[in-house]
PDB file of C-alpha atoms and ligand atoms in Angstrom:
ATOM      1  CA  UNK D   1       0.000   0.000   0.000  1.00  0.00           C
ATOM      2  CA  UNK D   2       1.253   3.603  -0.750  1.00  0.00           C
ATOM      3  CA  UNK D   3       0.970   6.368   1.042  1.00  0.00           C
ATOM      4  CA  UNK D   4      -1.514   8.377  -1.053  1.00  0.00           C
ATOM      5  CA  UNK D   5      -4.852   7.067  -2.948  1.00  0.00           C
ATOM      6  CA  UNK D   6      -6.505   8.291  -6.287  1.00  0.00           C
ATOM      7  CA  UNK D   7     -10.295   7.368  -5.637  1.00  0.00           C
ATOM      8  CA  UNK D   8     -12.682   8.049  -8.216  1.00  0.00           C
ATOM      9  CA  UNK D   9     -16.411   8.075  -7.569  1.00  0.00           C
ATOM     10  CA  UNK D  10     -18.022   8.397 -10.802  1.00  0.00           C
ATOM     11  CA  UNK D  11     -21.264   8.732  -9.129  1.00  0.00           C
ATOM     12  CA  UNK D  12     -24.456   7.956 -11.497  1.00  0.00           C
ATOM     13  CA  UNK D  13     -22.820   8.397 -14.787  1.00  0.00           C
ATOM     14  CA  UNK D  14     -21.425   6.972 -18.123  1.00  0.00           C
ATOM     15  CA  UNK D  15     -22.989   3.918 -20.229  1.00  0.00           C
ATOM     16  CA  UNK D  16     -21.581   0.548 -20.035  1.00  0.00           C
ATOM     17  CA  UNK D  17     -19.895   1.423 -23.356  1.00  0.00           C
ATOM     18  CA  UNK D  18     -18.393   4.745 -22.070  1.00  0.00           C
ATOM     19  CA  UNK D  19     -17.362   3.262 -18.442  1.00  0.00           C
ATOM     20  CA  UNK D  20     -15.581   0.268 -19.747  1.00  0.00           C
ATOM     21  CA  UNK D  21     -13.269   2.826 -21.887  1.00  0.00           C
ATOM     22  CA  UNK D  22     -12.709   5.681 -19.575  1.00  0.00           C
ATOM     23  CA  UNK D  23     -11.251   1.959 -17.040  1.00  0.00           C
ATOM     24  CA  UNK D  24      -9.442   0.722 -20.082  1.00  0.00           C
ATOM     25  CA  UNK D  25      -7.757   4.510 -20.357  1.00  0.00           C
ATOM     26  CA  UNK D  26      -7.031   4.800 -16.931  1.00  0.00           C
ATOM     27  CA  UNK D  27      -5.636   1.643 -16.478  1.00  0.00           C
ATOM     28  CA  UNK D  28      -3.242   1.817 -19.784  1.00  0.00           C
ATOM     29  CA  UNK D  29      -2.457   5.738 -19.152  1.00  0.00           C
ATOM     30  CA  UNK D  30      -0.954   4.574 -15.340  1.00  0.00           C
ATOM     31  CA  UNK D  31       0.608   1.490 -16.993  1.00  0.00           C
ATOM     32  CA  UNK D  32       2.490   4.266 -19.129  1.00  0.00           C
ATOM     33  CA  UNK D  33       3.902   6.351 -16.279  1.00  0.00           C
ATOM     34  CA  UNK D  34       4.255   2.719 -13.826  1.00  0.00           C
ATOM     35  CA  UNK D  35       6.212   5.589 -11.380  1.00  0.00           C
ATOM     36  CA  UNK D  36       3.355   7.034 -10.461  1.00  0.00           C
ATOM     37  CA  UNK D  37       2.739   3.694  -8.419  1.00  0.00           C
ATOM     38  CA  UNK D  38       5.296   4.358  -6.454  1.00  0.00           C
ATOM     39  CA  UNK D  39       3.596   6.892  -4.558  1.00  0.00           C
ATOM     40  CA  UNK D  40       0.030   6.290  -5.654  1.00  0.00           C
ATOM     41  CA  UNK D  41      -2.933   3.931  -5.396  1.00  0.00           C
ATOM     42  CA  UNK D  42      -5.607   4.226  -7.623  1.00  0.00           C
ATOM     43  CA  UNK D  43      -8.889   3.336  -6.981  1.00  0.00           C
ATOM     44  CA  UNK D  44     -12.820   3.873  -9.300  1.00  0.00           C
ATOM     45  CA  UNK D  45     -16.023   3.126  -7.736  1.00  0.00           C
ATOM     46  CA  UNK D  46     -18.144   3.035 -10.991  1.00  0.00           C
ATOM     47  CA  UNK D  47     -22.329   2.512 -10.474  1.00  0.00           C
ATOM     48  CA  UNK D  48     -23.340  -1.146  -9.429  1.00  0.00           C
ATOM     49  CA  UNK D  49     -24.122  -2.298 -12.543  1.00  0.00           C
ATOM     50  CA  UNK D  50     -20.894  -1.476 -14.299  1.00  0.00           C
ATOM     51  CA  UNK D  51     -18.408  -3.040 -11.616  1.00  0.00           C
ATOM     52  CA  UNK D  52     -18.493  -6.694 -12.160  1.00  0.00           C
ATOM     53  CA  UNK D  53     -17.431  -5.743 -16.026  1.00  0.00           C
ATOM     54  CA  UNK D  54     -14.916  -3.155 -14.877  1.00  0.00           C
ATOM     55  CA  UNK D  55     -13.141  -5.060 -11.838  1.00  0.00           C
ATOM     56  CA  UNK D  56     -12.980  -7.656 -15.234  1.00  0.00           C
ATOM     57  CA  UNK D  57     -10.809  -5.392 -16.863  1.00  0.00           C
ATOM     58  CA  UNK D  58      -9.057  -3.751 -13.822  1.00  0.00           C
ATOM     59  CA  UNK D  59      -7.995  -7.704 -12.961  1.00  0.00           C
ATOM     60  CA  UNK D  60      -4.056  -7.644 -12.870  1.00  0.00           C
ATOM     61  CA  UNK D  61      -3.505  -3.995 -13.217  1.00  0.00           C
ATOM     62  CA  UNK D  62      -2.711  -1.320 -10.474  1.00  0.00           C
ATOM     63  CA  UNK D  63      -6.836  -0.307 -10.330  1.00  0.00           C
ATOM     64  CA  UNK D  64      -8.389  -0.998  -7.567  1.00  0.00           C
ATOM     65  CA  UNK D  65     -12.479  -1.375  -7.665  1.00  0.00           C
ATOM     66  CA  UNK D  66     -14.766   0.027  -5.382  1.00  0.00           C
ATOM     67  CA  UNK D  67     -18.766   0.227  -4.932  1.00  0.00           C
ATOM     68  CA  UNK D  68     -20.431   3.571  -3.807  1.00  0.00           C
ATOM     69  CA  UNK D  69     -22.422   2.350  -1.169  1.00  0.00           C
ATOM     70  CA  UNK D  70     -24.334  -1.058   0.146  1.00  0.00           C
ATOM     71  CA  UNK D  71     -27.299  -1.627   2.044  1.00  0.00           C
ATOM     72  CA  UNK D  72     -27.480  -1.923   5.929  1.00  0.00           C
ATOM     73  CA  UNK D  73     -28.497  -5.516   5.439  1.00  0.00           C
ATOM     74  CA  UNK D  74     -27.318  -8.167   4.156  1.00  0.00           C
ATOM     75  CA  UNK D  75     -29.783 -10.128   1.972  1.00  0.00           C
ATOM     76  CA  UNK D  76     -33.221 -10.290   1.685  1.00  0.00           C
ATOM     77  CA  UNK D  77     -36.896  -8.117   0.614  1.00  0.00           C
ATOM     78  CA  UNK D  78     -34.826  -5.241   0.200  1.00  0.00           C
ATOM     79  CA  UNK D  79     -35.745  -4.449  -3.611  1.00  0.00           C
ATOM     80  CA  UNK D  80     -32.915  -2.398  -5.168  1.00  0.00           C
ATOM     81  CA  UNK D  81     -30.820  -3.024  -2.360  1.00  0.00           C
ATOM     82  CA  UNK D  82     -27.200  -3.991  -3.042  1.00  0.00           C
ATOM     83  CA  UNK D  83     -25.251  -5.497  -0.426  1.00  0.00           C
ATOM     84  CA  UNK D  84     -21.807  -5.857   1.043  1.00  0.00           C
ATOM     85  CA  UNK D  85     -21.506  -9.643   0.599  1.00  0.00           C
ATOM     86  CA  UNK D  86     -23.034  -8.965  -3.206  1.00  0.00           C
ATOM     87  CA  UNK D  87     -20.116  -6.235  -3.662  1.00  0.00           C
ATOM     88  CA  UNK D  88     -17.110  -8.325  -2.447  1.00  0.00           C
ATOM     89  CA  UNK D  89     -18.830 -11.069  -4.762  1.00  0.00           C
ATOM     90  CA  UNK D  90     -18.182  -9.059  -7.450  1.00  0.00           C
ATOM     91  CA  UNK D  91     -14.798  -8.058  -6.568  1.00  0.00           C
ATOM     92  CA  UNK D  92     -14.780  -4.162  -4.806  1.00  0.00           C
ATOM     93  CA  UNK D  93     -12.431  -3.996  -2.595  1.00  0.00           C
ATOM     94  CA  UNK D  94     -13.515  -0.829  -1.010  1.00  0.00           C
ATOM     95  CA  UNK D  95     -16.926   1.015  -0.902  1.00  0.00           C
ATOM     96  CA  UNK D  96     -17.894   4.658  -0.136  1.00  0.00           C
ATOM     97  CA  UNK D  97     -20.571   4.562   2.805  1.00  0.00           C
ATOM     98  CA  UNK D  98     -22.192   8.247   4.033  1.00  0.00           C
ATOM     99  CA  UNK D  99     -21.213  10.216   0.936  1.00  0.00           C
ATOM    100  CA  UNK D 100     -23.145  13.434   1.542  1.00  0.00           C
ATOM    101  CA  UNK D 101     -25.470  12.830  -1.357  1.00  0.00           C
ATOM    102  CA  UNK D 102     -26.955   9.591   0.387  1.00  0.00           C
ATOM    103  CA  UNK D 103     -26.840  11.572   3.694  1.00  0.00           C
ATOM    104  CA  UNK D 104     -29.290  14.420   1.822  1.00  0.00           C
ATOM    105  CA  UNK D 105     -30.902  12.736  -0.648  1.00  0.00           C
ATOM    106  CA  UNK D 106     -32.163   9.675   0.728  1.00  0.00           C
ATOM    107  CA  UNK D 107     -31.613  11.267   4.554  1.00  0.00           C
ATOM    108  CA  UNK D 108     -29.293   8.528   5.661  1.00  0.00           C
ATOM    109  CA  UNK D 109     -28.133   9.061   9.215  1.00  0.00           C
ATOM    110  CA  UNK D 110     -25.138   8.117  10.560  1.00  0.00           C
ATOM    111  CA  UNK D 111     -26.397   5.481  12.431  1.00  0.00           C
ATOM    112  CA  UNK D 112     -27.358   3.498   9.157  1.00  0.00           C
ATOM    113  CA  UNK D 113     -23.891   4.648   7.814  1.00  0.00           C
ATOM    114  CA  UNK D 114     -22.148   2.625  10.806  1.00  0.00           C
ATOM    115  CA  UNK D 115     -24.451  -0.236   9.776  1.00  0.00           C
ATOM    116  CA  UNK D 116     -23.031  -0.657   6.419  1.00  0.00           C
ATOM    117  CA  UNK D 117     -19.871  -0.439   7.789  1.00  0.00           C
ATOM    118  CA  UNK D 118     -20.089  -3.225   9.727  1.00  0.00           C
ATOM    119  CA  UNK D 119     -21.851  -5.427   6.434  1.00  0.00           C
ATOM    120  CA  UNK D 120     -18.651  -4.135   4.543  1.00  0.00           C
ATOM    121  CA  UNK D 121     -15.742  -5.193   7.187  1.00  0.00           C
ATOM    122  CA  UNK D 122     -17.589  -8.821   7.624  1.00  0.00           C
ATOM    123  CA  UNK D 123     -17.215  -9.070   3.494  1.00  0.00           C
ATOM    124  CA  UNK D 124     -13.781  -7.731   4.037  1.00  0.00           C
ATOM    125  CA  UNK D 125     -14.203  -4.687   2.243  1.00  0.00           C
ATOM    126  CA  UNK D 126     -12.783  -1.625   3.239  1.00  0.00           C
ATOM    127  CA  UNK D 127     -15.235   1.393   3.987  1.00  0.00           C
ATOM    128  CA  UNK D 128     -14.961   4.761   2.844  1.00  0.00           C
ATOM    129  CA  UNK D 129     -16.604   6.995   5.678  1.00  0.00           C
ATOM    130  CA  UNK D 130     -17.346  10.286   4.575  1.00  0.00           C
ATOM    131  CA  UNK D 131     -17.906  13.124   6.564  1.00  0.00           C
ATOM    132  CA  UNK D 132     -18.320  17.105   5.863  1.00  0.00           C
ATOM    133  CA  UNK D 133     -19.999  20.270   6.740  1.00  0.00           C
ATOM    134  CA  UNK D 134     -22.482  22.330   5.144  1.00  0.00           C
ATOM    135  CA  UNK D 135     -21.844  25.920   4.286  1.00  0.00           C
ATOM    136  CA  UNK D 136     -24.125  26.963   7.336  1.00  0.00           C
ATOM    137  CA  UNK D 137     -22.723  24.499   9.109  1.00  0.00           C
ATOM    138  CA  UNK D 138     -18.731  26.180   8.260  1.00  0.00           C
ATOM    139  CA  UNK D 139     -20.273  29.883   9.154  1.00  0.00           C
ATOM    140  CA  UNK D 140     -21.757  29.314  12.267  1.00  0.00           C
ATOM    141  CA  UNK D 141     -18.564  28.166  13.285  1.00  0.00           C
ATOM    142  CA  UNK D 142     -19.607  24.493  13.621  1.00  0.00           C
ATOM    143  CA  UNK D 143     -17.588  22.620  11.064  1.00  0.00           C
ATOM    144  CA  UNK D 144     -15.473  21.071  13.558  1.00  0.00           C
ATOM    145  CA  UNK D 145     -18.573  19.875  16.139  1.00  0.00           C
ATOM    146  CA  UNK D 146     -20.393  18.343  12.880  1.00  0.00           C
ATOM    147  CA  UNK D 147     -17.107  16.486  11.758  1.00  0.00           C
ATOM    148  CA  UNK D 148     -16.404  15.230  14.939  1.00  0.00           C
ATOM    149  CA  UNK D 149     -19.842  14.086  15.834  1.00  0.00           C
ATOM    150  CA  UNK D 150     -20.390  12.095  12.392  1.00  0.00           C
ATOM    151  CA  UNK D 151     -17.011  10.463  13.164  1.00  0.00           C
ATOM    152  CA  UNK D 152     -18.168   9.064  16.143  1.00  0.00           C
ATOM    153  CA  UNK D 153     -21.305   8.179  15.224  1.00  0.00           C
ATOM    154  CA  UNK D 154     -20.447   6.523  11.976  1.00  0.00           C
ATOM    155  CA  UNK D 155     -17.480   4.730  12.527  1.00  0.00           C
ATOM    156  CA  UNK D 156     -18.268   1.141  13.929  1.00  0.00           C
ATOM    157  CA  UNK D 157     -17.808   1.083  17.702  1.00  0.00           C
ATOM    158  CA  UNK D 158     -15.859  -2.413  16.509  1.00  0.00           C
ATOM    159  CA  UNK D 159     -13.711  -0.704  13.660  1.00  0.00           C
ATOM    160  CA  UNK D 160     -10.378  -1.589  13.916  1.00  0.00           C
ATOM    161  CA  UNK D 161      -7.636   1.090  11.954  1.00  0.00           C
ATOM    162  CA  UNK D 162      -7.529  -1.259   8.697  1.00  0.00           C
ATOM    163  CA  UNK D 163     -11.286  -1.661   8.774  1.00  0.00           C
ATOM    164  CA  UNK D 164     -11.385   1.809   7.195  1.00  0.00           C
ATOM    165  CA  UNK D 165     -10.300   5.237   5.855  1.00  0.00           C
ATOM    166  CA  UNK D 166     -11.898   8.690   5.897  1.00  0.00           C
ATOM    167  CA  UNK D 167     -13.329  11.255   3.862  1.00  0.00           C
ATOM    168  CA  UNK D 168     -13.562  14.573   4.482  1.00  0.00           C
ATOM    169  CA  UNK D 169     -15.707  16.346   2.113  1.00  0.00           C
ATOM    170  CA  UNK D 170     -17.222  19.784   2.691  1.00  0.00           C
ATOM    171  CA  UNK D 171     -20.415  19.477   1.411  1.00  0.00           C
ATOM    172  CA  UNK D 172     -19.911  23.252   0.128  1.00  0.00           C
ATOM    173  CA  UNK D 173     -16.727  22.162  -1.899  1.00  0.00           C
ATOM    174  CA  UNK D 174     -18.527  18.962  -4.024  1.00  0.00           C
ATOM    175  CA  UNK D 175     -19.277  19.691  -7.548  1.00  0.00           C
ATOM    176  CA  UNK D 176     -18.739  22.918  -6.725  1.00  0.00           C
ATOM    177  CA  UNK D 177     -15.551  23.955  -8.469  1.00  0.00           C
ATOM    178  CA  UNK D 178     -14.102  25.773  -5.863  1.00  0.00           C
ATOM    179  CA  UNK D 179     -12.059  23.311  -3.362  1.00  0.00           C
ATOM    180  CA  UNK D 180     -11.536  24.243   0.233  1.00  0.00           C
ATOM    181  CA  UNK D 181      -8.780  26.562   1.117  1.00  0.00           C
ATOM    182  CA  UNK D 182      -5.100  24.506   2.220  1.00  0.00           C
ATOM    183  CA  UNK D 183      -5.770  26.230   5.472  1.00  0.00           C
ATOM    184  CA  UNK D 184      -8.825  24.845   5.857  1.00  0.00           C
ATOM    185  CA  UNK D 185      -8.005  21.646   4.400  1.00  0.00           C
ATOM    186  CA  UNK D 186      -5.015  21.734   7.158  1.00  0.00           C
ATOM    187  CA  UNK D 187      -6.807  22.484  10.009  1.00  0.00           C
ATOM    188  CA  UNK D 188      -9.669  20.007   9.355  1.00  0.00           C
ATOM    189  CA  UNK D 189      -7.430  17.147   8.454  1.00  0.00           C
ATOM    190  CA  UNK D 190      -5.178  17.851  11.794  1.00  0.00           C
ATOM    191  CA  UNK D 191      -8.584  17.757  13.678  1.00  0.00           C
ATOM    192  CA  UNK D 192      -9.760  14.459  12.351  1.00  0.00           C
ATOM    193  CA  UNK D 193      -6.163  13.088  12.939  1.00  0.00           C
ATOM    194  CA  UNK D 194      -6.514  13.552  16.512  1.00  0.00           C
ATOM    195  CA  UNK D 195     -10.092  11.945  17.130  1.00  0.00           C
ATOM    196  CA  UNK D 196      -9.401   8.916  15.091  1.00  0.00           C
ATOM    197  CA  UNK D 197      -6.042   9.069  17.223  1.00  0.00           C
ATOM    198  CA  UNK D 198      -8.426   9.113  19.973  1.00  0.00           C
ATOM    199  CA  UNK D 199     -11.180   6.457  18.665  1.00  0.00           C
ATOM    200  CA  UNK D 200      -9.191   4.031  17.328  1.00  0.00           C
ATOM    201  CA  UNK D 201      -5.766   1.973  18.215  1.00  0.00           C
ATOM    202  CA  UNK D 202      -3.496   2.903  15.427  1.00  0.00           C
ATOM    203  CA  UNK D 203      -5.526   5.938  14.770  1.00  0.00           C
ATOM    204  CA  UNK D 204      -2.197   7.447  13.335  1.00  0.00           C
ATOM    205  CA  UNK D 205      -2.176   5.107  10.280  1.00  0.00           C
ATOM    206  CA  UNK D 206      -5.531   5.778   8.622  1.00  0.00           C
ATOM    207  CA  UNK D 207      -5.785   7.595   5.647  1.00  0.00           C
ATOM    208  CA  UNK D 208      -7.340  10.794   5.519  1.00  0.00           C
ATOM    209  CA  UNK D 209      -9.024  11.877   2.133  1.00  0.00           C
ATOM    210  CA  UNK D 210      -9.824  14.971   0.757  1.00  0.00           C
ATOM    211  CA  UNK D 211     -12.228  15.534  -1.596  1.00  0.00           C
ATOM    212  CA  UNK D 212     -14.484  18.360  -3.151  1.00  0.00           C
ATOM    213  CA  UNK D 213     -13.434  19.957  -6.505  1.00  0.00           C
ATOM    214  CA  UNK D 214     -10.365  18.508  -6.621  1.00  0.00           C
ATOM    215  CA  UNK D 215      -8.571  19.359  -9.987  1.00  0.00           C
ATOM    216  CA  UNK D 216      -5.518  18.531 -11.827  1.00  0.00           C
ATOM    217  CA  UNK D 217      -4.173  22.267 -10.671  1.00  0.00           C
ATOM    218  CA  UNK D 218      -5.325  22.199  -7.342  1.00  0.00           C
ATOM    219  CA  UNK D 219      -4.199  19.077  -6.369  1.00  0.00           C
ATOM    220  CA  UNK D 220      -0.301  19.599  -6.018  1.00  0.00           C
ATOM    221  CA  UNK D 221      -0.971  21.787  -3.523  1.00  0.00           C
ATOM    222  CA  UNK D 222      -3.345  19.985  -1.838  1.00  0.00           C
ATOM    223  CA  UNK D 223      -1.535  16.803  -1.326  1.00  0.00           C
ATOM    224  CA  UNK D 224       1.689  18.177   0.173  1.00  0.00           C
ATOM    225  CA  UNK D 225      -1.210  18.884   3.303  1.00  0.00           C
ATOM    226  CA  UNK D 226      -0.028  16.923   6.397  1.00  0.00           C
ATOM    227  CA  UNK D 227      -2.587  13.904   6.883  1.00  0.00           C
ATOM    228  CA  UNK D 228      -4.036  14.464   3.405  1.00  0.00           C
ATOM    229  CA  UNK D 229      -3.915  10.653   2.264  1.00  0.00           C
ATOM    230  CA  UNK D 230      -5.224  10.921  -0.825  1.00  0.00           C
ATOM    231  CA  UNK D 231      -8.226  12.319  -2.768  1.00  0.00           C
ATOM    232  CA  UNK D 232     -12.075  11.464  -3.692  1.00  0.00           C
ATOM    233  CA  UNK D 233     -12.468  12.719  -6.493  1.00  0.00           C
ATOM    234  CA  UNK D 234     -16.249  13.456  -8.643  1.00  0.00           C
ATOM    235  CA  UNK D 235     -16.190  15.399 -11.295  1.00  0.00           C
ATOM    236  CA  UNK D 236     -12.636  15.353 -12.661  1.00  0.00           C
ATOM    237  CA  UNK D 237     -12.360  11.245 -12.067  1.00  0.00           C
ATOM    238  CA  UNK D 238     -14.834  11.064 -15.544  1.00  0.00           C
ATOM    239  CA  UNK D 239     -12.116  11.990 -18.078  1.00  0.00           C
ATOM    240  CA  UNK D 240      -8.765  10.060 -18.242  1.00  0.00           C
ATOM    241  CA  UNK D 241      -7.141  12.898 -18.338  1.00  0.00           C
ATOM    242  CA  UNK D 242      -8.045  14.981 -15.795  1.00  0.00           C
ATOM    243  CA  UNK D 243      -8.004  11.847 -13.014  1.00  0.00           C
ATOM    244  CA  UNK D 244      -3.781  11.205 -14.012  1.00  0.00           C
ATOM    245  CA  UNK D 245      -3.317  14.748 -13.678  1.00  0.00           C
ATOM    246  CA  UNK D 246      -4.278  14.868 -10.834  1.00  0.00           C
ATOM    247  CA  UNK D 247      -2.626  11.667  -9.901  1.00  0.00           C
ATOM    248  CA  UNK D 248       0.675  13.103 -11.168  1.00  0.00           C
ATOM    249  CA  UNK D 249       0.686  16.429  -9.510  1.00  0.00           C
ATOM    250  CA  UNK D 250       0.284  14.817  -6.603  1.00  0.00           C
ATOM    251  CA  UNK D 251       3.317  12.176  -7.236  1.00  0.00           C
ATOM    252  CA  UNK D 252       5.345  15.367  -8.247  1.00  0.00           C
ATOM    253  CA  UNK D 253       4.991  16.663  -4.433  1.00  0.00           C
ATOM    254  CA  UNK D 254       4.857  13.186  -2.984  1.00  0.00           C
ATOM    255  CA  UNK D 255       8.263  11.950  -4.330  1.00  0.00           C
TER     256      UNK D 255
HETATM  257  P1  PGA C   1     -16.312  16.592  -6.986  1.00  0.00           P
HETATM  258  O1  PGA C   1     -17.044  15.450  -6.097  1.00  0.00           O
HETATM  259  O2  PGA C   1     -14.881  16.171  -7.154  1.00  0.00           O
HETATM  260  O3  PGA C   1     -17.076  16.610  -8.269  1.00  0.00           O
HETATM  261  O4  PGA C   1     -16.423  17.867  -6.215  1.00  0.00           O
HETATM  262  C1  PGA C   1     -16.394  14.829  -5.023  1.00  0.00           C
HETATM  263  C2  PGA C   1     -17.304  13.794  -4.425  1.00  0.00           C
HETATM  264  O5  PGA C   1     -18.522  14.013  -4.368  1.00  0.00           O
HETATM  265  O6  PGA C   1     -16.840  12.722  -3.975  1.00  0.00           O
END
C-alpha cells in the first residue's frame, strides 16, 4: 500500500460502453507512467451495474475497484438493495458509505452509515466513511462539532484502523468547483487526525481523504497537506485525463 490514494467516484454516470473505456484509459495511461505507483494507489467506484465488467478489466492492473455504497443488510426483501456480501462477490475492494449525497438525498443518518460499515468489514471490504460540513454548518462556526460528531457516530464502535479510511468532504466544496482553502483543508485534516487518534488503536495510520473539486491544478498543492492521504475525487475522475493529472501532480509533491 502507498501512502496516497486516487479514488474516483463516478457517481451515477457513463454507459456501459463509455465506463468500460474511460477503465481501459485509466488503467493503460498509469501502466504508461508505472512511477506514479510508487507513490500512488488508484482506486474507481463506478455505479453497481458497471463493476463486475470493470473489476474484469481492472484484474491484474494497479486499479483498484470500489462500490459507492451497500445496504445496511445483508440479503433479503430489500428491492434495489445492493449489499456488502453482493459487492465483495463481485470483486470491490472498497466502498464509499455516508457520501453526503446519500446523507441528503435519501436522509441517511449516521447510524445506518455505521451499519453498512459493519456489512462491509464482515465481506472484508474496506469502507470509505465520509464526513463534511455544510456551508451553514462552516459559518456558524460548527464545522469542527459536525465532523467530529459524524465520526463518532459513523465509525463502527468495533472498527479496527484497517477496517477503514476517511473522507472529508465539505459538502460546500462537491461539484462545486471551488475546493476548500489549504488552510482549511489543514486544520480540518489535523482535527480528524486527533479523534481517530483518539477512537481508534493505530488511529495514526488511517488515511485521511480529501475531496471536493479537486482538480488537476489544485491538487499539487493539496496533497503536500499533512494527513491528506489521498483524494475522492467526482467530477474530474470522468475523463482520463483529468483523473492522471491529478494523480501526477500529486506524485510530483509526494516523491
Ligand atoms: P467533486 O465530487 O470532485 O465533483 O467535487 C467529489 C465527491 O462528491 O466525492
Amino acid at each position: 500500500m502507498n501512502a496516497f490514494l486516487i479514488a474516483g467516484n463516478w457517481k451515477m454516470n457513463g454507459s456501459g460502453v463509455s465506463s468500460h473505456s474511460l477503465a481501459s484509459q485509466i488503467i493503460s495511461d498509469i501502466e504508461k507512467t508505472p512511477s506514479l505507483t510508487d507513490t500512488c494507489d488508484f482506486l474507481c467506484c463506478p455505479p453497481h451495474i458497471y463493476l463486475l465488467n470493470i473489476v474484469g478489466l481492472a484484474d491484474n492492473s494497479p486499479l483498484l475497484v470500489g462500490g459507492q455504497d451497500c445496504s445496511t443488510e445483508t440479503e433479503g426483501a430489500f428491492t434495489g438493495d445492493i449489499s456488502a456480501p453482493m459487492l465483495a462477490d463481485c470483486g470491490a475492494q472498497y466502498c464509499i458509505v455516508g457520501h453526503s449525497e446519500r446523507r441528503t438525498i435519501h436522509g441517511e443518518t449516521s447510524q445506518q452509515i455505521a451499519k453498512k460499515g459493519e456489512c462491509l468489514k464482515e465481506s472484508g471490504i474496506k469502507a470509505i466513511i465520509c464526513v463534511g460540513e455544510t456551508i451553514t454548518e462552516r459559518k456558524a462556526g460548527k464545522a469542527l462539532d459536525v465532523i467530529k460528531e459524524q465520526l463518532k457516530t459513523s465509525i463502527p464502535s468495533g472498527f479496527n484502523a484497517q477496517d477503514f479510511i476517511v473522507a472529508y468532504e465539505p459538502v460546500w466544496a462537491i461539484g462545486s468547483g471551488e475546493a476548500a482553502s489549504p488552510e482549511d483543508v489543514a486544520e480540518m485534516h489535523r482535527d480528524i487526525r486527533n479523534i481517530l487518534k483518539e477512537m481508534v488503536d493505530k488511529g495514526d495510520t488511517i488515511r485521511i481523504l480529501y475531496g471536493g473539486s479537486v482538480k488537476p491544478d489544485n491538487a499539487g498543492e493539496l496533497a503536500g497537506i499533512e494527513n491528506v492521504g489521498g483524494f475522492l475525487i467526482g467530477g474530474a475522475s470522468l475523463k482520463a485525463d483529468s483523473f492522471l493529472g491529478i494523480a501526477k501532480a500529486a506524485h510530483d509533491v509526494l516523491s
